[in-house]
């Protein structure tokens, strides 16, 4: 990926709009003049113009763009390989039929020449394309967005769709009916897709590929695990038990040999956080976890522990007949937790505010992320001044995201990164099992920063077994 | 005394307001939410105590979305009662409701069926019009053996409690003899607490 080119673009004469464009094929950037196949070049050029003007047309119509915060957000479109509208983050897909048509055309033109289209950068819009077997996902942003991140986001959205339908079903439908209107099957699930896109924009867990844990002393956590394990012992086909405190993990218990990846867990978080009804009723919900098994559904028993203790318990199985057995197990779990005052402990831990960077007394440190690479868990302190307003939080997240990507770029051995920027100084450090990102006030020297790292590491190490889930208990 | 559990299932098109009915009944709240149920949701509530014991409704709130149709069977299997819902303003949901009724008649002969028109407040406050005329409705009800037709609003709460209580009460009335017999059995076997499991799963 060539970020320079993208930045060059920004300086282009705004009036030239579609005259200057770059297309990234198979990850390589080729601009209009470099591309050898002249016919294709002309075709792509024309289509890009059409794409841009179609978008602008809708924009001028002001059907929905008023609500669109172009600056910080991406527009997302999903269409079928045949070009049928499936989803649009803003506005109504039906108004966008032409746009979808052009998108489909441009992708297939490139495909016909045995190549793959990933990005188009014009002077004021940036398009990312992700082509999957039956679907095409497109994101558009006005700011030169981070291309890798856009593709990662589109992949996440694709996973959300798989999670709703399973890959098997999705493939079968389009094999049978090339022209199928997938909205029929996704209706009612738009909310899940919307909130998952928000998740990728607002939660560091997305680009860190990790989850956050509810701080609890390790003995309490172990006891919670024991209460769950002992209540579920004789249940066959129970794969996972997951206890969540909003978006923080309390514990996950798994069947031997099975694991869940963070991106699957994120789907579970999303399911729970976007459905209030689990608070009243016990859910018995089919869910597909793409990394675990994209081909089929698991069945999730979803319920909150109690009225007072709003932690959410998920029991995942492959057996559709297990509802009442799991329901009973849940009762037992709650009784045990209650008897051992663990419900109370969870409740208190959930009430406690998150940690603040300032409580570590590290001079000039504003904020940080600590990620444990072995367990894919991270600590993200509460936002505080100057990151108390959403706008600033947004740019802080972007900054972290860039740091994270720089450190994790494939084929580089970058381990330490120190940058003095206009409004802050940042440090990223990739070390044994840990990734650290520190945000300081603008004027901080390197020795000061290193000092801060050591101090912080010492504090965190001390509390490690409280901040993170160290054990990985099994049934 | 015995614990009497009435397995009740809610069926109907997506968005007709099944989940809202349950929330109104359980929490006495109306929350305008556009989240569709995924799969099914289970909840139980004690309704009243009869001369035979506590009666509770065990309610399966099902997902009305097309993609879940294949799993819905599992939810209405062996149901004692079914509430088939339609949106009082929406003709499409009415024809789907009729579809559910015939399915139930086909697979669950013993299930007592109730029809429930939802969102009655839309008629009263927004002066929307009813999708099904009285004549069509009464002709249909008498033709397919519907126990009762309710018009409810989860928003105002109108008729919601009454509907669920009626269902529990009907169940007791219908099964009186069984309970009496069962009580005798319990007395002779000297078991004080027993769960009644007739027809329940
Ligand atoms: N005005 C009014 N709106 C209602 C009423 N009941 C439900 N709604 C609205 O109708 C929509 C759908 O309600 P739900 O209860 O989620 O519908 P559902 O039948 O459970 O839908 P699925 O879970 O998809 O099958 C929501 O926006 C509710 O706010 C009512 O009594 N009056
Ligand atoms: Mg519902």
XYZ file of C-alpha atoms and ligand atoms in Angstrom:
709
model
C 0.000 0.000 0.000
C 1.376 3.351 -0.927
C 0.229 6.012 1.454
C 2.144 8.743 -0.321
C 0.033 8.481 -3.351
C -3.047 8.874 -1.305
C -1.707 11.993 0.304
C -0.683 13.411 -3.042
C -4.225 13.060 -4.025
C -5.364 15.381 -1.339
C -3.385 18.213 -2.870
C -4.943 17.732 -6.246
C -6.940 20.495 -7.683
C -10.436 19.927 -6.343
C -11.954 20.895 -9.669
C -10.221 18.133 -11.480
C -12.239 15.649 -9.498
C -12.270 12.567 -11.613
C -9.478 13.488 -13.950
C -6.908 12.315 -11.504
C -7.466 8.893 -10.273
C -5.526 5.934 -9.042
C -6.587 2.386 -9.025
C -5.036 -0.254 -6.857
C -5.106 -3.644 -8.426
C -3.924 -6.681 -6.573
C -2.534 -4.355 -3.955
C -0.331 -2.421 -6.373
C -1.112 1.120 -7.239
C -1.376 1.901 -10.855
C -2.329 5.325 -11.972
C -4.091 6.173 -15.155
C -0.958 6.721 -17.154
C 0.873 3.632 -16.044
C -1.749 1.134 -16.910
C -0.771 -0.697 -20.058
C -4.011 -2.070 -21.319
C -5.465 1.005 -22.944
C -8.946 -0.275 -23.458
C -9.265 -1.261 -19.877
C -7.790 2.023 -18.811
C -10.399 3.937 -20.742
C -13.166 1.811 -19.393
C -12.096 2.135 -15.792
C -11.599 5.830 -16.218
C -15.087 6.275 -17.568
C -16.630 4.103 -14.938
C -14.786 5.939 -12.197
C -16.185 9.183 -13.484
C -19.657 7.725 -13.565
C -19.194 6.336 -10.082
C -18.184 9.684 -8.717
C -20.883 11.603 -10.478
C -23.553 9.117 -9.446
C -22.464 9.554 -5.872
C -22.429 13.302 -6.252
C -25.783 13.216 -7.851
C -27.246 11.505 -4.840
C -25.342 13.910 -2.681
C -26.841 16.891 -4.436
C -30.240 15.401 -4.096
C -29.657 15.656 -0.384
C -31.766 12.637 0.185
C -29.837 11.593 3.167
C -26.432 13.142 3.099
C -27.309 15.726 5.661
C -27.037 13.119 8.354
C -23.884 11.717 6.971
C -20.872 12.827 8.890
C -18.589 12.385 5.934
C -15.590 13.500 7.874
C -15.187 10.728 10.360
C -17.355 8.013 8.949
C -17.365 5.750 5.982
C -20.266 4.997 3.766
C -20.768 1.276 3.294
C -22.579 -0.533 0.529
C -23.258 -4.209 0.057
C -24.480 -5.694 -3.204
C -24.749 -9.128 -4.674
C -22.331 -10.278 -7.334
C -25.099 -9.664 -9.799
C -25.323 -6.041 -8.665
C -28.508 -6.325 -6.614
C -28.730 -3.913 -3.697
C -28.439 -5.547 -0.302
C -27.472 -2.891 2.172
C -26.565 0.740 2.415
C -25.351 2.266 5.652
C -27.110 5.542 4.918
C -30.170 6.189 2.862
C -32.355 3.686 1.150
C -30.742 1.126 -1.142
C -33.603 1.485 -3.567
C -32.521 5.040 -4.343
C -29.070 3.783 -5.163
C -29.720 1.221 -7.844
C -27.683 3.141 -10.407
C -24.775 3.511 -8.044
C -24.791 -0.202 -7.285
C -24.891 -0.937 -10.968
C -21.798 1.152 -11.612
C -19.934 -0.405 -8.724
C -20.695 -3.853 -9.978
C -19.664 -2.893 -13.496
C -16.331 -1.467 -12.474
C -15.438 -4.511 -10.429
C -16.380 -6.926 -13.163
C -14.510 -5.010 -15.839
C -11.343 -5.463 -13.846
C -12.231 -9.037 -13.054
C -12.670 -9.797 -16.735
C -9.066 -8.910 -17.309
C -8.071 -11.403 -14.630
C -7.270 -8.815 -12.086
C -8.762 -7.735 -8.812
C -9.853 -4.252 -7.874
C -9.147 -3.113 -4.332
C -9.096 0.670 -4.219
C -9.938 3.697 -6.232
C -8.685 7.034 -5.054
C -10.081 10.117 -6.664
C -9.346 13.608 -5.502
C -12.278 13.743 -3.122
C -13.508 10.195 -2.628
C -11.827 7.001 -1.657
C -13.361 3.672 -2.534
C -12.405 0.257 -1.160
C -13.731 -2.937 -2.660
C -13.970 -6.379 -1.158
C -15.203 -9.090 -3.444
C -16.428 -12.289 -1.851
C -17.949 -15.313 -3.463
C -21.494 -14.023 -3.630
C -21.165 -10.476 -2.374
C -19.421 -7.248 -3.133
C -18.726 -4.861 -0.282
C -17.723 -1.267 -0.897
C -16.732 1.515 1.426
C -16.465 5.174 0.513
C -14.861 7.902 2.522
C -14.152 11.497 1.855
C -10.947 11.689 3.793
C -8.045 9.646 2.547
C -8.805 6.732 4.749
C -6.568 3.977 5.768
C -6.979 1.391 3.036
C -5.960 -1.674 5.006
C -8.360 -0.694 7.712
C -11.172 -0.246 5.216
C -10.655 -3.733 3.870
C -10.505 -5.098 7.398
C -13.758 -3.333 8.164
C -15.428 -4.749 5.068
C -14.268 -8.193 6.100
C -15.850 -7.655 9.503
C -19.130 -6.678 7.895
C -18.983 -9.715 5.669
C -18.466 -11.849 8.764
C -21.535 -10.297 10.343
C -23.574 -11.412 7.356
C -22.118 -14.911 7.542
C -22.947 -14.890 11.212
C -26.583 -14.208 10.403
C -26.946 -16.580 7.461
C -23.977 -19.014 7.509
C -21.692 -19.344 4.538
C -23.439 -22.516 3.442
C -26.791 -20.804 3.174
C -25.375 -17.728 1.478
C -23.561 -19.769 -1.144
C -26.480 -22.067 -1.762
C -28.932 -19.221 -2.249
C -26.840 -17.533 -4.893
C -26.036 -20.784 -6.601
C -29.726 -21.440 -6.948
C -30.918 -17.949 -7.688
C -28.253 -15.690 -9.063
C -30.655 -12.791 -8.839
C -31.877 -13.386 -5.304
C -32.837 -10.365 -3.242
C -30.892 -10.999 -0.070
C -32.690 -8.233 1.769
C -35.518 -10.667 2.260
C -33.303 -12.747 4.502
C -31.451 -9.866 6.108
C -34.495 -7.836 7.012
C -34.613 -7.302 10.718
C -30.862 -7.726 10.919
C -29.860 -4.321 9.568
C -29.539 -3.208 13.137
C -26.865 -5.829 13.774
C -24.926 -4.701 10.723
C -25.247 -1.029 11.657
C -24.041 -1.542 15.169
C -21.175 -3.722 14.018
C -19.978 -0.989 11.669
C -20.169 1.454 14.576
C -18.153 -1.014 16.585
C -15.371 -1.003 14.006
C -15.310 2.781 14.160
C -15.498 3.293 17.892
C -13.842 0.349 19.568
C -10.093 -0.191 19.741
C -10.699 -3.929 20.048
C -11.373 -3.951 16.318
C -7.951 -2.877 15.098
C -6.162 -4.439 18.057
C -7.837 -7.737 17.286
C -8.377 -8.244 20.993
C -10.923 -8.061 23.741
C -11.137 -6.124 26.961
C -11.644 -7.851 30.301
C -13.545 -6.836 33.391
C -10.938 -6.343 36.129
C -11.451 -8.942 38.862
C -9.109 -10.556 41.319
C -7.918 -13.843 39.925
C -9.368 -15.848 42.788
C -12.811 -14.380 42.174
C -12.503 -15.116 38.480
C -11.429 -18.686 39.192
C -14.374 -19.182 41.494
C -16.768 -17.891 38.877
C -15.291 -20.327 36.392
C -15.663 -23.144 38.901
C -19.301 -22.286 39.533
C -19.997 -22.461 35.810
C -17.990 -25.608 35.180
C -19.515 -27.528 38.043
C -23.033 -26.619 36.926
C -22.436 -27.730 33.374
C -20.382 -30.796 33.948
C -22.677 -33.439 32.600
C -23.938 -31.477 29.637
C -22.694 -32.910 26.406
C -22.159 -30.774 23.348
C -21.691 -27.605 25.345
C -18.839 -25.880 23.521
C -18.425 -22.542 25.242
C -19.692 -20.636 28.227
C -19.053 -16.919 28.006
C -19.782 -14.348 30.655
C -19.836 -10.713 29.582
C -20.108 -7.431 31.389
C -21.256 -5.211 28.566
C -18.277 -5.141 26.220
C -15.888 -6.646 28.718
C -15.170 -10.287 29.075
C -15.496 -11.804 32.551
C -14.626 -15.361 31.698
C -14.760 -17.813 28.857
C -14.855 -21.548 29.427
C -14.334 -23.835 26.509
C -14.497 -27.425 25.567
C -11.034 -28.931 25.228
C -9.468 -28.390 21.822
C -11.839 -25.570 20.870
C -10.999 -21.878 20.812
C -12.704 -18.655 19.875
C -10.862 -15.878 18.079
C -11.369 -12.229 19.023
C -13.228 -11.467 15.812
C -15.786 -14.156 16.605
C -16.081 -12.807 20.129
C -16.716 -9.359 18.698
C -19.706 -10.785 16.842
C -21.014 -12.181 20.104
C -20.526 -8.825 21.839
C -22.450 -7.206 19.024
C -25.315 -9.668 19.239
C -25.679 -9.088 22.954
C -25.325 -5.335 22.912
C -27.817 -4.794 20.123
C -30.598 -6.936 21.554
C -32.217 -5.553 24.651
C -34.755 -8.360 24.748
C -32.290 -10.783 26.338
C -32.752 -8.728 29.493
C -36.321 -9.881 29.807
C -36.356 -13.292 28.237
C -33.920 -16.128 27.785
C -32.775 -16.116 24.197
C -32.360 -19.260 22.142
C -30.548 -17.894 19.211
C -28.840 -19.388 16.198
C -25.478 -17.776 15.554
C -22.719 -18.641 13.137
C -19.164 -17.794 14.132
C -17.254 -17.551 10.862
C -13.789 -18.341 12.145
C -14.978 -21.155 14.327
C -17.217 -22.719 11.717
C -18.599 -20.702 8.840
C -20.663 -23.566 7.544
C -23.245 -23.888 10.274
C -25.075 -22.372 13.188
C -24.359 -22.813 16.805
C -27.220 -22.384 19.180
C -26.769 -19.845 21.951
C -28.628 -19.733 25.241
C -28.421 -16.054 26.134
C -29.528 -14.580 29.435
C -28.610 -12.042 32.050
C -27.576 -13.329 35.458
C -30.136 -11.377 37.432
C -31.941 -8.119 37.671
C -29.254 -6.703 39.947
C -26.294 -8.262 38.234
C -26.455 -7.371 34.579
C -23.752 -9.651 33.304
C -24.764 -11.674 30.294
C -24.189 -15.406 30.119
C -23.981 -17.240 26.809
C -23.974 -21.008 26.592
C -23.055 -22.172 23.113
C -23.899 -25.587 21.811
C -24.461 -27.437 18.567
C -27.464 -29.273 19.968
C -30.765 -27.584 19.142
C -32.645 -29.579 21.761
C -30.599 -28.382 24.691
C -32.551 -25.285 25.656
C -34.180 -26.525 28.844
C -31.067 -28.282 30.018
C -29.069 -25.096 29.547
C -31.807 -23.059 31.129
C -31.601 -25.275 34.180
C -27.808 -25.065 34.189
C -28.060 -21.315 34.143
C -30.311 -21.372 37.202
C -27.750 -23.484 38.979
C -24.932 -21.176 37.986
C -26.782 -18.170 39.322
C -27.552 -19.955 42.587
C -23.936 -20.938 43.051
C -22.645 -17.484 42.212
C -25.120 -16.005 44.615
C -24.316 -18.406 47.401
C -20.625 -17.578 47.163
C -21.202 -13.834 46.994
C -19.806 -13.820 43.483
C -22.839 -12.112 41.996
C -22.132 -9.291 44.360
C -18.469 -9.200 43.323
C -19.349 -9.040 39.648
C -21.892 -6.346 40.293
C -19.372 -4.233 42.175
C -16.696 -4.720 39.550
C -19.148 -3.592 36.894
C -19.987 -0.476 38.851
C -16.357 0.545 39.274
C -15.131 3.088 36.763
C -12.473 1.964 34.325
C -8.888 2.793 35.166
C -7.556 6.218 34.319
C -4.150 6.827 32.811
C -3.659 9.612 35.338
C -3.933 7.268 38.293
C -0.521 5.813 37.412
C 1.204 9.116 38.105
C 3.398 8.922 35.066
C 4.448 12.472 34.165
C 3.049 13.842 30.911
C 1.255 10.624 30.051
C -2.233 11.244 28.693
C -3.456 7.874 27.627
C -2.232 4.415 26.713
C -3.100 0.979 25.403
C -1.566 -2.164 26.770
C -2.142 -5.288 24.746
C -1.215 -8.771 25.788
C -0.401 -10.473 22.511
C -0.558 -14.024 23.805
C -4.089 -13.785 25.063
C -5.316 -11.030 22.728
C -6.545 -8.950 25.604
C -6.009 -5.257 26.124
C -6.360 -2.463 28.626
C -7.819 0.809 27.460
C -8.172 3.466 30.155
C -11.125 5.770 30.456
C -10.924 8.805 28.210
C -9.944 11.896 30.154
C -8.937 15.464 29.357
C -8.107 16.342 26.590
C -9.911 13.331 25.181
C -13.192 14.016 26.897
C -14.974 15.168 23.740
C -16.054 12.707 21.056
C -14.168 14.479 18.285
C -10.894 14.153 20.144
C -11.631 10.569 21.031
C -12.123 9.852 17.404
C -8.776 11.236 16.398
C -7.108 9.488 19.317
C -8.480 6.194 18.057
C -7.240 6.927 14.560
C -3.826 7.729 15.946
C -3.711 4.449 17.865
C -4.867 2.644 14.811
C -2.061 4.078 12.703
C 0.509 3.234 15.349
C -0.817 -0.270 15.610
C -0.618 -0.773 11.880
C 2.868 0.639 11.617
C 4.113 -1.739 14.261
C 2.322 -4.698 12.761
C 3.129 -4.120 9.142
C 4.098 -7.391 7.563
C 7.739 -7.831 6.544
C 9.029 -5.112 8.819
C 10.919 -5.504 12.012
C 9.894 -2.196 13.485
C 9.818 -2.618 17.233
C 9.891 0.859 18.652
C 8.292 3.959 17.307
C 8.614 7.445 18.701
C 6.970 10.389 17.036
C 6.517 13.988 18.035
C 3.342 15.220 16.468
C 1.616 18.564 16.560
C -0.674 17.877 19.457
C 0.910 14.891 21.115
C 3.968 12.719 21.282
C 3.422 9.049 20.715
C 5.316 5.922 21.448
C 4.600 2.441 20.187
C 6.524 -0.544 21.407
C 6.294 -4.117 20.319
C 8.011 -6.397 22.779
C 7.889 -9.878 24.230
C 4.225 -10.716 24.296
C 3.167 -7.095 24.684
C 2.228 -4.172 22.530
C 2.304 -0.804 24.203
C 1.005 2.475 22.883
C 1.546 5.639 24.868
C 0.207 9.085 24.191
C 2.037 11.990 25.811
C 1.826 15.728 25.869
C 3.555 17.304 22.861
C 6.965 17.972 24.341
C 8.355 14.786 25.711
C 11.891 13.605 25.225
C 12.778 10.061 24.347
C 14.340 9.302 27.746
C 11.246 10.646 29.455
C 9.095 8.415 27.323
C 11.194 5.339 27.981
C 11.040 6.120 31.650
C 7.292 6.299 31.444
C 7.143 2.944 29.708
C 9.093 1.284 32.486
C 6.982 2.838 35.157
C 3.760 1.847 33.485
C 4.920 -1.675 32.804
C 5.763 -2.095 36.447
C 2.297 -1.042 37.531
C 0.534 -3.205 35.023
C 2.664 -6.253 35.712
C 1.694 -5.936 39.341
C -1.994 -6.045 38.483
C -1.708 -8.346 35.528
C -3.732 -11.216 36.928
C -6.492 -8.814 37.806
C -6.629 -6.910 34.549
C -6.399 -9.951 32.335
C -7.863 -13.411 32.171
C -4.787 -15.494 32.727
C -6.274 -18.955 32.780
C -8.222 -20.558 30.024
C -10.480 -22.990 31.868
C -12.120 -25.923 30.128
C -15.163 -28.054 30.892
C -50.739 -28.507 45.122
C -49.125 -28.696 41.733
C -47.249 -26.268 39.516
C -49.179 -25.916 36.330
C -47.236 -24.737 33.344
C -48.919 -23.697 30.165
C -46.710 -23.775 27.138
C -47.710 -20.832 25.016
C -46.179 -19.819 21.734
C -46.415 -16.508 19.909
C -46.458 -16.656 16.141
C -46.836 -14.057 13.444
C -45.079 -11.963 10.884
C -41.988 -10.032 11.784
C -42.702 -6.619 13.318
C -46.299 -7.360 14.262
C -45.340 -6.824 17.894
C -44.909 -10.237 19.492
C -41.916 -9.231 21.576
C -43.660 -6.038 22.619
C -46.644 -8.060 23.843
C -44.397 -10.229 25.978
C -42.558 -7.255 27.406
C -45.808 -5.534 28.242
C -47.049 -8.664 29.978
C -43.821 -9.408 31.864
C -42.498 -5.946 32.656
C -45.551 -3.824 32.063
C -43.444 -1.626 29.807
C -43.490 -0.556 26.208
C -40.153 0.025 24.574
C -40.180 1.070 20.978
C -37.395 -1.046 19.599
C -36.693 -2.094 16.068
C -34.625 -5.127 16.954
C -36.061 -8.311 15.558
C -36.027 -11.413 17.653
C -33.365 -13.856 16.573
C -34.438 -17.463 16.897
C -36.690 -17.526 19.921
C -36.939 -16.152 23.420
C -38.315 -17.915 26.447
C -39.890 -16.425 29.501
C -42.198 -17.673 32.186
C -44.458 -15.889 34.599
C -46.834 -16.958 37.297
C -50.255 -15.735 36.390
C -52.487 -16.693 39.299
C -53.066 -19.524 41.660
C -55.937 -21.821 40.976
C -57.515 -24.278 43.355
C -55.066 -26.825 41.950
C -51.938 -24.748 42.354
C -49.861 -21.984 40.824
C -50.419 -21.473 37.132
C -47.622 -20.079 35.067
C -47.343 -19.308 31.424
C -44.189 -20.517 29.699
C -43.996 -18.324 26.676
C -41.972 -18.808 23.530
C -41.648 -15.590 21.625
C -40.570 -16.609 18.136
C -38.829 -14.722 15.363
C -41.127 -13.698 12.565
C -38.386 -13.247 10.000
C -38.502 -15.535 7.020
C -35.006 -16.851 7.612
C -36.057 -18.400 10.911
C -39.164 -20.102 9.635
C -37.492 -23.502 9.570
C -36.617 -23.357 13.257
C -39.999 -22.129 14.409
C -41.492 -25.622 14.328
C -39.330 -26.528 17.298
C -40.921 -23.729 19.270
C -44.548 -24.610 18.731
C -44.147 -28.344 19.097
C -46.491 -29.549 21.862
C -47.692 -26.067 22.660
C -50.811 -25.911 24.797
C -51.779 -22.560 23.416
C -50.749 -20.397 20.512
C -51.234 -16.680 20.077
C -51.200 -15.939 16.401
C -50.579 -12.241 15.962
C -51.242 -9.812 13.179
C -50.861 -6.088 12.927
C -54.364 -4.643 12.943
C -53.383 -2.178 10.201
C -51.466 -4.569 7.984
C -53.201 -6.884 5.527
C -50.046 -8.805 4.724
C -49.582 -9.807 8.334
C -53.178 -11.042 8.377
C -52.644 -13.453 5.518
C -49.475 -14.693 7.177
C -51.438 -15.198 10.395
C -53.899 -17.393 8.551
C -50.934 -19.380 7.282
C -49.788 -19.976 10.853
C -53.230 -21.055 11.901
C -53.438 -23.701 9.209
C -49.969 -24.934 10.039
C -50.919 -25.289 13.677
C -54.114 -27.080 12.743
C -52.068 -29.462 10.656
C -49.306 -30.262 13.147
C -50.683 -29.441 16.580
C -54.255 -30.566 16.789
C -54.492 -30.114 20.523
C -53.111 -26.619 20.593
C -55.690 -23.989 21.503
C -55.400 -21.093 19.106
C -55.981 -17.431 19.890
C -55.880 -14.650 17.370
C -54.418 -11.364 18.436
C -54.715 -8.102 16.554
C -51.862 -5.868 17.730
C -51.229 -2.123 17.746
C -54.828 -1.185 18.379
C -53.638 2.246 19.477
C -52.874 3.044 15.839
C -56.572 2.792 15.080
C -57.624 4.762 18.086
C -55.021 7.498 18.096
C -53.669 7.706 14.585
C -57.053 6.926 13.035
C -55.533 4.260 10.834
C -58.005 1.792 9.406
C -58.340 -1.884 10.129
C -56.893 -4.234 7.556
C -59.570 -6.863 8.124
C -63.271 -6.157 8.257
C -65.443 -7.472 11.083
C -67.353 -9.722 8.705
C -64.319 -11.368 7.216
C -62.910 -11.807 10.675
C -65.928 -13.431 12.249
C -66.462 -15.702 9.256
C -62.866 -16.840 9.495
C -62.928 -17.357 13.248
C -65.953 -19.598 13.123
C -64.562 -21.580 10.220
C -61.253 -22.631 11.764
C -61.953 -23.093 15.440
C -60.264 -20.133 17.006
C -60.809 -19.994 20.737
C -60.910 -16.236 20.965
C -59.937 -13.084 19.149
C -58.257 -10.246 21.059
C -57.485 -6.711 20.061
C -54.504 -5.424 21.987
C -52.072 -2.583 22.230
C -48.725 -3.095 23.856
C -48.229 0.616 23.742
C -51.231 1.454 25.915
C -51.372 -1.958 27.540
C -54.967 -2.461 26.538
C -56.145 -6.081 26.750
C -52.657 -7.534 27.075
C -52.936 -8.825 30.618
C -56.472 -9.985 30.030
C -55.402 -12.017 27.035
C -52.650 -13.889 28.841
C -54.817 -14.496 31.897
C -57.634 -15.790 29.746
C -55.274 -18.247 28.128
C -54.142 -19.559 31.502
C -57.684 -19.747 32.721
C -58.938 -21.546 29.632
C -56.205 -24.085 30.093
C -57.340 -24.798 33.634
C -60.949 -25.097 32.582
C -60.084 -27.471 29.775
C -57.948 -29.717 31.935
C -59.841 -29.631 35.213
C -60.461 -33.353 35.284
C -56.849 -34.175 34.714
C -55.788 -31.974 37.561
C -58.346 -33.427 39.925
C -57.199 -36.908 39.056
C -53.588 -35.909 39.445
C -54.243 -34.367 42.830
C -55.740 -37.593 44.039
C -52.725 -39.453 42.850
C -50.456 -37.062 44.677
C -52.446 -37.370 47.860
C -52.150 -41.113 47.832
C -48.458 -41.036 47.016
C -47.978 -38.415 49.721
C -45.993 -36.051 47.595
C -46.744 -32.492 48.385
C -44.905 -30.633 45.626
C -45.252 -31.940 42.145
C -44.878 -30.424 38.788
C -47.662 -31.031 36.417
C -46.397 -32.241 33.153
C -49.431 -33.101 31.107
C -48.862 -32.285 27.543
C -45.937 -30.153 28.526
C -42.960 -31.190 26.416
N -47.978 1.801 17.997
C -47.625 0.565 18.395
N -46.472 0.045 17.970
C -46.155 -1.191 18.378
C -46.983 -1.944 19.241
N -46.403 -3.126 19.485
C -45.250 -3.124 18.788
N -45.085 -1.973 18.133
C -43.933 -1.598 17.286
O -43.789 -2.524 16.232
C -42.435 -2.809 15.980
C -42.163 -4.288 16.052
O -42.390 -4.786 17.349
P -41.767 -6.155 17.882
O -42.429 -6.445 19.167
O -40.293 -6.098 17.884
O -42.243 -7.153 16.740
P -42.017 -8.734 16.649
O -43.302 -9.335 16.229
O -41.431 -9.246 17.914
O -40.978 -8.844 15.442
P -39.940 -10.056 15.150
O -39.154 -10.283 16.373
O -39.123 -9.581 13.994
O -40.751 -11.252 14.755
C -41.631 -2.022 17.013
O -41.152 -0.856 16.420
C -42.645 -1.713 18.070
O -42.353 -0.515 18.722
C -48.217 -1.334 19.673
O -49.004 -1.886 20.425
N -48.469 -0.075 19.216
Mg -39.708 -10.184 18.316
